[in-house]
Amino acid sequence: MSDSPTDPLLALRRDLHRHPEPAWCEFYTTARIVEELDRIGVDDRYLGADALSVDDRMAVPDDATLDEWFQRALDAGADEDVLEHFEGGTTGAVAVLERGAGPTVGLRVDIDALPIEEADSDHDPAERGFRSENEGYMHACGHDAHATIGVGVLEAVKESDFSGTFKVFFQPAEERVGGGKAVAKGGHLDDVDYLFAVHVGLDHPTGEVVAGMGGFLAVSHLLAEFEGAPSHAGAEPNAGRNAVQAVGTAIQNLYAIPRHKDGATRVNAGRIGGGTTSNIVPAEAFVEGEVRGETTRLRDYMGEKAERVFHNAAEMHECEVELSTEGEAPSAESDQQLVDVVEDVAKHQPDVDHVLEHAALGGSEDATYLMQHVQKQGGLATYVGVGTDHPGGHHTATFDVDETSLDIGIDVLTDAVVETVERIP
Amino acid sequence: MSDSPTDPLLALRRDLHRHPEPAWCEFYTTARIVEELDRIGVDDRYLGADALSVDDRMAVPDDATLDEWFQRALDAGADEDVLEHFEGGTTGAVAVLERGAGPTVGLRVDIDALPIEEADSDHDPAERGFRSENEGYMHACGHDAHATIGVGVLEAVKESDFSGTFKVFFQPAEERVGGGKAVAKGGHLDDVDYLFAVHVGLDHPTGEVVAGMGGFLAVSHLLAEFEGAPSHAGAEPNAGRNAVQAVGTAIQNLYAIPRHKDGATRVNAGRIGGGTTSNIVPAEAFVEGEVRGETTRLRDYMGEKAERVFHNAAEMHECEVELSTEGEAPSAESDQQLVDVVEDVAKHQPDVDHVLEHAALGGSEDATYLMQHVQKQGGLATYVGVGTDHPGGHHTATFDVDETSLDIGIDVLTDAVVETVERIP
Amino acid sequence: MSDSPTDPLLALRRDLHRHPEPAWCEFYTTARIVEELDRIGVDDRYLGADALSVDDRMAVPDDATLDEWFQRALDAGADEDVLEHFEGGTTGAVAVLERGAGPTVGLRVDIDALPIEEADSDHDPAERGFRSENEGYMHACGHDAHATIGVGVLEAVKESDFSGTFKVFFQPAEERVGGGKAVAKGGHLDDVDYLFAVHVGLDHPTGEVVAGMGGFLAVSHLLAEFEGAPSHAGAEPNAGRNAVQAVGTAIQNLYAIPRHKDGATRVNAGRIGGGTTSNIVPAEAFVEGEVRGETTRLRDYMGEKAERVFHNAAEMHECEVELSTEGEAPSAESDQQLVDVVEDVAKHQPDVDHVLEHAALGGSEDATYLMQHVQKQGGLATYVGVGTDHPGGHHTATFDVDETSLDIGIDVLTDAVVETVERIP
Amino acid sequence: MSDSPTDPLLALRRDLHRHPEPAWCEFYTTARIVEELDRIGVDDRYLGADALSVDDRMAVPDDATLDEWFQRALDAGADEDVLEHFEGGTTGAVAVLERGAGPTVGLRVDIDALPIEEADSDHDPAERGFRSENEGYMHACGHDAHATIGVGVLEAVKESDFSGTFKVFFQPAEERVGGGKAVAKGGHLDDVDYLFAVHVGLDHPTGEVVAGMGGFLAVSHLLAEFEGAPSHAGAEPNAGRNAVQAVGTAIQNLYAIPRHKDGATRVNAGRIGGGTTSNIVPAEAFVEGEVRGETTRLRDYMGEKAERVFHNAAEMHECEVELSTEGEAPSAESDQQLVDVVEDVAKHQPDVDHVLEHAALGGSEDATYLMQHVQKQGGLATYVGVGTDHPGGHHTATFDVDETSLDIGIDVLTDAVVETVERIP
């Protein structure tokens, strides 16, 4: 792939990078992908509510936020007719190639961005003119590259001698683990025999490929909303029911949930807020957090303990607490048969220096919902890592991908899709 | 006072009630007061930077907030030429009547509102059409009445046979105890011999007057801003420096500062916030709070303990913390000689049923800065309570004043101003 | 009183000082008092279970502790026949003088000591040979002086022309506020018309007398016993239910119970313990603490909040908690009629320099149970302060009384007893 | 081995079980072992200070405790002349067989017991008359079996055709990880070429053997002693410096030390205490705890965070804190060459059903000090697990060993010692 914006995929990646959008607000992003689908020509495309199970979406923002991002997409020039499919936060798309007899193969890529302010110096996108135009948001985890790889593989499979059905799932809201379940239950995965998911980077350099990532931490995102009663902090300190005290107690005890003998667990109170002003006993406060576990069972251990902490912190300070799950993903494993295929095709790519059979993600991913769905109906799945030199770490202001790795990803996955059908019919 | 908006003072009170503005954003409010000063005719008026010591303002909001409220005042029809005096958050005014030989008497009223959403049913202002038009803000402590009383007394003193100089101080930012110091140091108080301050309500019913309020709690508003370092909560939980954990520790230990044998103390973590999203170890967080004491010394005891808590909570979690004082007021006492005058004139008012020599405020007030300033230069001061039936408590969504108490306040204070000069020359 | 141990009262005070005994273990102390009663000759004496309501005792130690102190009293030479009355921790005595027609007057003195190690240098009792022989325990609050004053007044009243009935209540367990209720309900107070209680020192110097102490803080001593489950901290950190975590949460939130607008409150977690060794998740832990309030209602506010904290701290960590009240006292007020009598007789004592009508105790006292009991049945009560120069503060290792104040106390109280009957018949 | 106390090893095990002694108090235990050494006849025996590096002992109890257990050993009939070697808590012994030319092989067994009260029903030792006679202490981790195995292997090696030097290290204070370092530095390990350590049970049933245990958690036992200042909780709550508040803050934040991406960590506040009585602000308090890590580096991560917590908890409450390390052990790995030997000989034992090459301990052990010492000088080490059916878990009141496993342990280790010299000369 030439380092020039005349290349349509490179142009796509940079355009997406300029327009990072958070979970369920990928209006411009999905519309831009649809534009590419139309350029390539696909047999079927399913948009928005037709692509996923609307009721299984998690972490959907409020209407005001959705409206704001919708308007921003319009202002940025997205096609109004296409955008209509996504109203109310039903973003995402499924593209289908019907290529004759044979099994159904799927590729899942995620498309959302993060609430991180992008670096504005010593940073390639800034210097070459495609820094984020949505201030405070950034493609800091490479989903712009993922979407581009999805489009690239679609195009390449179309041009290959692949026989069967090929579907690309452009999934929203991965960063909030809010979209995987909705896509998994959207119906289009029900006939998929083999599923590939892909992630760039993860501290693997350009030229390195991981055939089967593992070590996904199961995760739940939790929102705890405390409600007490206000009072004047000087005149009637005893008359309030202090939601901030409840939050203080909760934070202390959340992080103190005992470690578990069976493996790694995680907990984080990632965002807090509460109260109105310094002289009012605060009546409302919240903790937005998450728990994880090396297995789904360990995640649930943490989740049950966290609920206990929230409930008793509330009751201790005579507050009410409402708990909701804002996003969730199980753990999952890559299937060895598909891992073998990927390992093999990767070794034959000229730009691939190094192939790892397995590596651990050490984080969470709701691709696991899709992987489990396929595996439960007897299919196979693997999660492929495509190395890319990245100057800053994932989720930091200086993250960037080495664009030469886009072609590597497209080539490896295209070959894997084609070869899988030939080898494991 | 007739219950009709044709009465200019009643109209003023309701107009101010419709346009509640928070600390240092009293653009519409001050402009509206200036309009009244012009109607009445005063000998001098000092606006904005001419009325106070700009550098001694505390709790001034950021420029974006100031700009937003400035624009809102313009939109609401405030006089643009007058508004210019207040640019950058230098609101407030001093009005002066020069009435021949004699001492200088001052009256201080405060004019700001609170970030509280006003009730929209079972609430007089809602039913009679003067509910807050600035959604989320409300005159929930009667400062609309105070400003009106200030104007009313000015008019009445002008029409009286008062001899001397009379000044009314329309002070901004009392709710944040951010304006008292700036007005006290603004120069216009330096020649004041006798100072009156006034507050309506405080659980005293219409017809009751308190000649000398005491029991002011000295107060400091504190802002603690914690800065740590972010990391991915799943992949590198150990790599962050967690500002929310620091806040959790701080909250727990702030409220646990030991009680003091010498009298009442208070502490509140009124507003907290921090972090960005559930899967990032939060790198930034803040606590906006306050400490109080029955005496300035007790307030300082609490303040020193609170600083110790903040510093060690930060260090425990490897964060930095920056502390700033966002507003402050000492304690103060009313002088018996002025109390006697008020008590006496109040007893002679036909609408006053009951006069209390003393009562305790049980809260804080930065009128104390002005009182101390006058007392230090040998003058006298008293803080007068004017009862008013109020359906909801102070600082609640259903607070309202009984408008018949406006005349009582005006009459008592006018007589007190006139009598003081006669009795204590 | 001469500074020589040949004086029986001085000898008594020093003997008691040498044998400090904690709550309900005043075996030697009561036996020694009985010896004095026999020396003086009283009309009736009630010992142990005959002197108080056994079931209303609070803070009674366990049998092993009682047995140990009982044995220690025997070893120190206490009369075995007398000691038998106190078995099981029913210490204390009531002495009665029947002196013809007239009202019944009572005097209450307390007799227990504290778990404090007495200073062994720069300390009069150490230098003059009557330092505590019960290592780790000490008369650090002057109850040795109180018992002596009780005996002294008894003797003096017997020799006076007092007409009526006079009772001295030698009350155990005041330091744990565990004995007042039992004595109040013991029956002997039911016919008392006038009650005096007495305390030495309290920062009042020798020669100063307080006719009516007030400002008693109502108090409850609480014991919270947490029970969880142990597990190996390395192998199964998740399997335990951690009682020490529950205690940590409880401590933090106990001290953070909001201050109350109505007046002073107190809270203390005075003693904690828990766990067995460093590598076992601790299954048992306790907090021994107290709450106080300026009024009984404020004490109850604190008590209810504390219970809520304990319950939720336990439940948060999946522990059980058992709460018990280990001692308790209400607030009370001295009656002005008796205060007037004391003030008057004190002013006529040659060694009294200064008489205060009122002063605040600022602590708690279960004499309030006795005072309330008498007041409820229509009688009068006052709590008298007898100044004494004390080198160290109350409850410190260097506390001591100025023995010249013993006579002052005896004289003032004797005159008050006699005069009361004459003046308020 | 017959199930009869006439068998000397069985009698030994039961005698040791009846006399459990905690760290550095193994007076009776070591003396009893010496008795066996004399029965068997060894070439050299080193006792107490001659067996270990006195200054490297950790977690040594205070003199009063040492004296009490010393006396108890005397009372239980231990040989006074032998006991003298252990005065001051220098327990333990090294036994040496000089058997001609050849390498030096070591076997390390630990000998101390735990502060756990042994079950008195439904428990074999209780029913068969060898329940603990030291109430509150118990061999709840099988060290009675370990000591017996050590003696048994010594006897069997003596009777074998082993050529070389064989040393058995009877190590004190393993439960407090306080003895390993002292024995490792005692000099007798300096010429050891091959080292075996052994543990029974660990959830492996009778008949199962683990050739090389791994997964030792590195550990540090910490003692944090807080010192503040007392004050009367009612009269001067502000005057104290509250050590219990410091402990509360420390507990909450200790357990909340962030998990680490590199592997398992542990933390426990296993024992706490503080304060004197409910109405005194507590001036002294302590936390006895531990941190662990899957690697020594992870242990140190936890240790540094814990120190930070302790220091800031102290400073927050104006207390001093003194930290000391009460016991410590690194992590270690078994060497494959020795693992192979053990695996092989175990497979040839008739009573061994199942041999595992590796298994994880999941706890800590200071045998790692000895293993590292040998490995650093070029030798080899392995830690052997000998299964035993145990009704209750380790460190619980109903733990017991299946005595038939003693012979298995002796046979496997004897063969391993003999074979090692033959195979890896």
mmCIF file of C-alpha atoms in Angstrom, chain D residues 99-268:
data_model
loop_
_atom_site.group_PDB
_atom_site.id
_atom_site.type_symbol
_atom_site.label_atom_id
_atom_site.label_comp_id
_atom_site.label_asym_id
_atom_site.label_seq_id
_atom_site.Cartn_x
_atom_site.Cartn_y
_atom_site.Cartn_z
ATOM 1 C CA ARG D 99 29.286 -42.127 54.977
ATOM 2 C CA GLY D 100 32.523 -41.992 53.037
ATOM 3 C CA ALA D 101 33.409 -40.348 49.736
ATOM 4 C CA GLY D 102 30.710 -38.700 47.656
ATOM 5 C CA PRO D 103 28.618 -35.595 47.401
ATOM 6 C CA THR D 104 26.755 -33.966 50.245
ATOM 7 C CA VAL D 105 22.999 -34.354 50.229
ATOM 8 C CA GLY D 106 20.635 -32.399 52.467
ATOM 9 C CA LEU D 107 17.054 -32.884 53.613
ATOM 10 C CA ARG D 108 15.191 -30.000 55.169
ATOM 11 C CA VAL D 109 12.159 -30.517 57.410
ATOM 12 C CA ASP D 110 10.342 -27.915 59.483
ATOM 13 C CA ILE D 111 9.176 -28.477 63.040
ATOM 14 C CA ASP D 112 7.000 -25.646 64.371
ATOM 15 C CA ALA D 113 3.250 -25.484 65.050
ATOM 16 C CA LEU D 114 0.438 -22.938 64.809
ATOM 17 C CA PRO D 115 -1.645 -20.808 67.203
ATOM 18 C CA ILE D 116 -4.844 -22.718 66.421
ATOM 19 C CA GLU D 117 -7.068 -24.491 68.921
ATOM 20 C CA GLU D 118 -7.316 -28.160 68.018
ATOM 21 C CA ALA D 119 -10.737 -29.763 67.564
ATOM 22 C CA ASP D 120 -11.778 -31.923 70.484
ATOM 23 C CA SER D 121 -14.340 -34.136 68.808
ATOM 24 C CA ASP D 122 -14.754 -35.916 65.478
ATOM 25 C CA HIS D 123 -10.995 -35.707 65.279
ATOM 26 C CA ASP D 124 -8.600 -38.647 65.394
ATOM 27 C CA PRO D 125 -5.912 -37.142 67.659
ATOM 28 C CA ALA D 126 -8.643 -36.253 70.167
ATOM 29 C CA GLU D 127 -10.200 -39.685 70.054
ATOM 30 C CA ARG D 128 -6.925 -41.566 70.183
ATOM 31 C CA GLY D 129 -5.406 -39.543 72.954
ATOM 32 C CA PHE D 130 -2.757 -37.406 71.349
ATOM 33 C CA ARG D 131 -4.605 -34.105 71.014
ATOM 34 C CA SER D 132 -2.541 -30.971 71.728
ATOM 35 C CA GLU D 133 -1.647 -30.454 75.377
ATOM 36 C CA ASN D 134 -0.660 -26.868 74.692
ATOM 37 C CA GLU D 135 -4.131 -25.388 74.554
ATOM 38 C CA GLY D 136 -4.555 -22.900 71.705
ATOM 39 C CA TYR D 137 -1.672 -24.381 69.697
ATOM 40 C CA MET D 138 -1.761 -27.201 67.213
ATOM 41 C CA HIS D 139 0.208 -29.092 64.592
ATOM 42 C CA ALA D 140 -2.294 -28.043 61.927
ATOM 43 C CA CYS D 141 0.109 -28.177 59.021
ATOM 44 C CA GLY D 142 1.824 -31.551 59.470
ATOM 45 C CA HIS D 143 5.217 -30.402 60.734
ATOM 46 C CA ASP D 144 4.998 -33.203 63.303
ATOM 47 C CA ALA D 145 4.966 -35.553 60.302
ATOM 48 C CA HIS D 146 7.829 -33.641 58.646
ATOM 49 C CA ALA D 147 10.081 -33.957 61.696
ATOM 50 C CA THR D 148 9.217 -37.650 61.870
ATOM 51 C CA ILE D 149 10.025 -38.132 58.178
ATOM 52 C CA GLY D 150 13.352 -36.367 58.763
ATOM 53 C CA VAL D 151 14.229 -38.789 61.546
ATOM 54 C CA GLY D 152 12.973 -41.752 59.508
ATOM 55 C CA VAL D 153 15.030 -40.874 56.419
ATOM 56 C CA LEU D 154 18.106 -40.362 58.581
ATOM 57 C CA GLU D 155 17.688 -43.828 60.036
ATOM 58 C CA ALA D 156 17.036 -45.411 56.635
ATOM 59 C CA VAL D 157 19.942 -43.679 54.900
ATOM 60 C CA LYS D 158 22.182 -44.831 57.720
ATOM 61 C CA GLU D 159 21.116 -48.387 57.047
ATOM 62 C CA SER D 160 21.458 -47.995 53.240
ATOM 63 C CA ASP D 161 24.546 -48.255 51.054
ATOM 64 C CA PHE D 162 24.566 -44.477 50.564
ATOM 65 C CA SER D 163 28.048 -43.084 50.027
ATOM 66 C CA GLY D 164 28.739 -39.440 50.817
ATOM 67 C CA THR D 165 27.579 -37.013 53.491
ATOM 68 C CA PHE D 166 23.936 -36.704 54.493
ATOM 69 C CA LYS D 167 22.547 -33.863 56.551
ATOM 70 C CA VAL D 168 19.079 -33.378 57.923
ATOM 71 C CA PHE D 169 18.078 -29.779 58.760
ATOM 72 C CA PHE D 170 15.369 -29.574 61.435
ATOM 73 C CA GLN D 171 14.276 -25.988 60.822
ATOM 74 C CA PRO D 172 12.315 -23.853 63.299
ATOM 75 C CA ALA D 173 9.802 -21.077 62.625
ATOM 76 C CA GLU D 174 8.616 -21.927 59.127
ATOM 77 C CA GLU D 175 5.045 -20.830 59.855
ATOM 78 C CA ARG D 176 6.324 -17.333 60.490
ATOM 79 C CA VAL D 177 8.821 -17.698 57.573
ATOM 80 C CA GLY D 178 11.285 -16.696 60.237
ATOM 81 C CA GLY D 179 13.688 -19.619 60.298
ATOM 82 C CA GLY D 180 14.667 -20.334 56.691
ATOM 83 C CA LYS D 181 17.101 -17.478 56.346
ATOM 84 C CA ALA D 182 18.870 -18.289 59.627
ATOM 85 C CA VAL D 183 19.346 -21.936 58.652
ATOM 86 C CA ALA D 184 20.399 -21.016 55.100
ATOM 87 C CA LYS D 185 23.097 -18.763 56.527
ATOM 88 C CA GLY D 186 24.115 -21.138 59.307
ATOM 89 C CA GLY D 187 27.080 -22.581 57.401
ATOM 90 C CA HIS D 188 25.980 -26.202 57.281
ATOM 91 C CA LEU D 189 24.387 -25.722 53.887
ATOM 92 C CA ASP D 190 27.528 -24.364 52.248
ATOM 93 C CA ASP D 191 28.777 -27.742 51.058
ATOM 94 C CA VAL D 192 25.421 -29.239 50.186
ATOM 95 C CA ASP D 193 25.240 -30.353 46.540
ATOM 96 C CA TYR D 194 21.666 -31.616 46.463
ATOM 97 C CA LEU D 195 18.856 -30.465 48.674
ATOM 98 C CA PHE D 196 15.455 -32.002 49.243
ATOM 99 C CA ALA D 197 12.606 -30.349 51.103
ATOM 100 C CA VAL D 198 9.320 -32.071 51.836
ATOM 101 C CA HIS D 199 5.716 -31.252 52.666
ATOM 102 C CA VAL D 200 2.815 -33.601 53.308
ATOM 103 C CA GLY D 201 -0.773 -33.120 52.194
ATOM 104 C CA LEU D 202 -1.497 -29.906 50.310
ATOM 105 C CA ASP D 203 -4.702 -31.501 49.052
ATOM 106 C CA HIS D 204 -2.823 -34.422 47.521
ATOM 107 C CA PRO D 205 -4.262 -37.730 48.823
ATOM 108 C CA THR D 206 -2.330 -40.602 50.338
ATOM 109 C CA GLY D 207 -0.517 -42.422 47.563
ATOM 110 C CA GLU D 208 0.139 -39.366 45.437
ATOM 111 C CA VAL D 209 3.611 -37.814 45.183
ATOM 112 C CA VAL D 210 4.697 -34.524 43.598
ATOM 113 C CA ALA D 211 8.286 -34.694 42.407
ATOM 114 C CA GLY D 212 8.834 -30.938 42.207
ATOM 115 C CA MET D 213 6.532 -28.412 43.806
ATOM 116 C CA GLY D 214 6.613 -24.918 42.375
ATOM 117 C CA GLY D 215 4.472 -21.826 42.595
ATOM 118 C CA PHE D 216 5.935 -20.646 45.873
ATOM 119 C CA LEU D 217 4.660 -17.185 46.664
ATOM 120 C CA ALA D 218 7.421 -14.916 47.908
ATOM 121 C CA VAL D 219 6.320 -13.432 51.203
ATOM 122 C CA SER D 220 7.107 -10.745 53.773
ATOM 123 C CA HIS D 221 5.514 -10.581 57.170
ATOM 124 C CA LEU D 222 5.190 -6.994 58.314
ATOM 125 C CA LEU D 223 4.562 -5.421 61.657
ATOM 126 C CA ALA D 224 3.402 -1.809 61.711
ATOM 127 C CA GLU D 225 3.309 -0.214 65.143
ATOM 128 C CA PHE D 226 1.521 3.110 65.323
ATOM 129 C CA GLU D 227 2.032 5.584 68.117
ATOM 130 C CA GLY D 228 -0.069 8.678 68.634
ATOM 131 C CA ALA D 229 -1.170 10.392 71.820
ATOM 132 C CA PRO D 230 -4.055 9.682 74.164
ATOM 133 C CA SER D 231 -6.703 12.096 75.303
ATOM 134 C CA HIS D 232 -10.080 11.877 76.979
ATOM 135 C CA ALA D 233 -12.556 11.058 74.224
ATOM 136 C CA GLY D 234 -15.325 13.089 75.807
ATOM 137 C CA ALA D 235 -13.482 16.091 77.196
ATOM 138 C CA GLU D 236 -10.766 16.610 74.581
ATOM 139 C CA PRO D 237 -11.460 14.602 71.434
ATOM 140 C CA ASN D 238 -9.267 16.985 69.463
ATOM 141 C CA ALA D 239 -6.217 16.611 71.685
ATOM 142 C CA GLY D 240 -5.421 12.996 70.847
ATOM 143 C CA ARG D 241 -3.508 11.593 67.914
ATOM 144 C CA ASN D 242 -5.569 8.559 67.084
ATOM 145 C CA ALA D 243 -3.608 5.394 66.299
ATOM 146 C CA VAL D 244 -6.790 3.401 65.695
ATOM 147 C CA GLN D 245 -7.925 5.817 63.010
ATOM 148 C CA ALA D 246 -4.522 5.314 61.407
ATOM 149 C CA VAL D 247 -5.059 1.561 61.519
ATOM 150 C CA GLY D 248 -8.544 1.881 60.035
ATOM 151 C CA THR D 249 -7.170 3.926 57.152
ATOM 152 C CA ALA D 250 -4.304 1.482 56.694
ATOM 153 C CA ILE D 251 -6.528 -1.611 56.576
ATOM 154 C CA GLN D 252 -8.806 -0.102 53.971
ATOM 155 C CA ASN D 253 -5.948 0.916 51.722
ATOM 156 C CA LEU D 254 -3.763 -2.171 52.220
ATOM 157 C CA TYR D 255 -6.311 -4.508 50.746
ATOM 158 C CA ALA D 256 -6.848 -1.957 47.976
ATOM 159 C CA ILE D 257 -3.272 -2.063 46.652
ATOM 160 C CA PRO D 258 -3.779 -2.509 42.905
ATOM 161 C CA ARG D 259 -3.480 -5.964 41.399
ATOM 162 C CA HIS D 260 -0.402 -6.440 39.186
ATOM 163 C CA LYS D 261 -0.408 -7.426 35.538
ATOM 164 C CA ASP D 262 2.573 -9.751 36.000
ATOM 165 C CA GLY D 263 0.850 -12.243 38.248
ATOM 166 C CA ALA D 264 -0.644 -13.172 41.566
ATOM 167 C CA THR D 265 -0.215 -10.952 44.602
ATOM 168 C CA ARG D 266 -1.585 -11.216 48.124
ATOM 169 C CA VAL D 267 -2.079 -8.983 51.125
ATOM 170 C CA ASN D 268 -3.472 -9.637 54.574
#
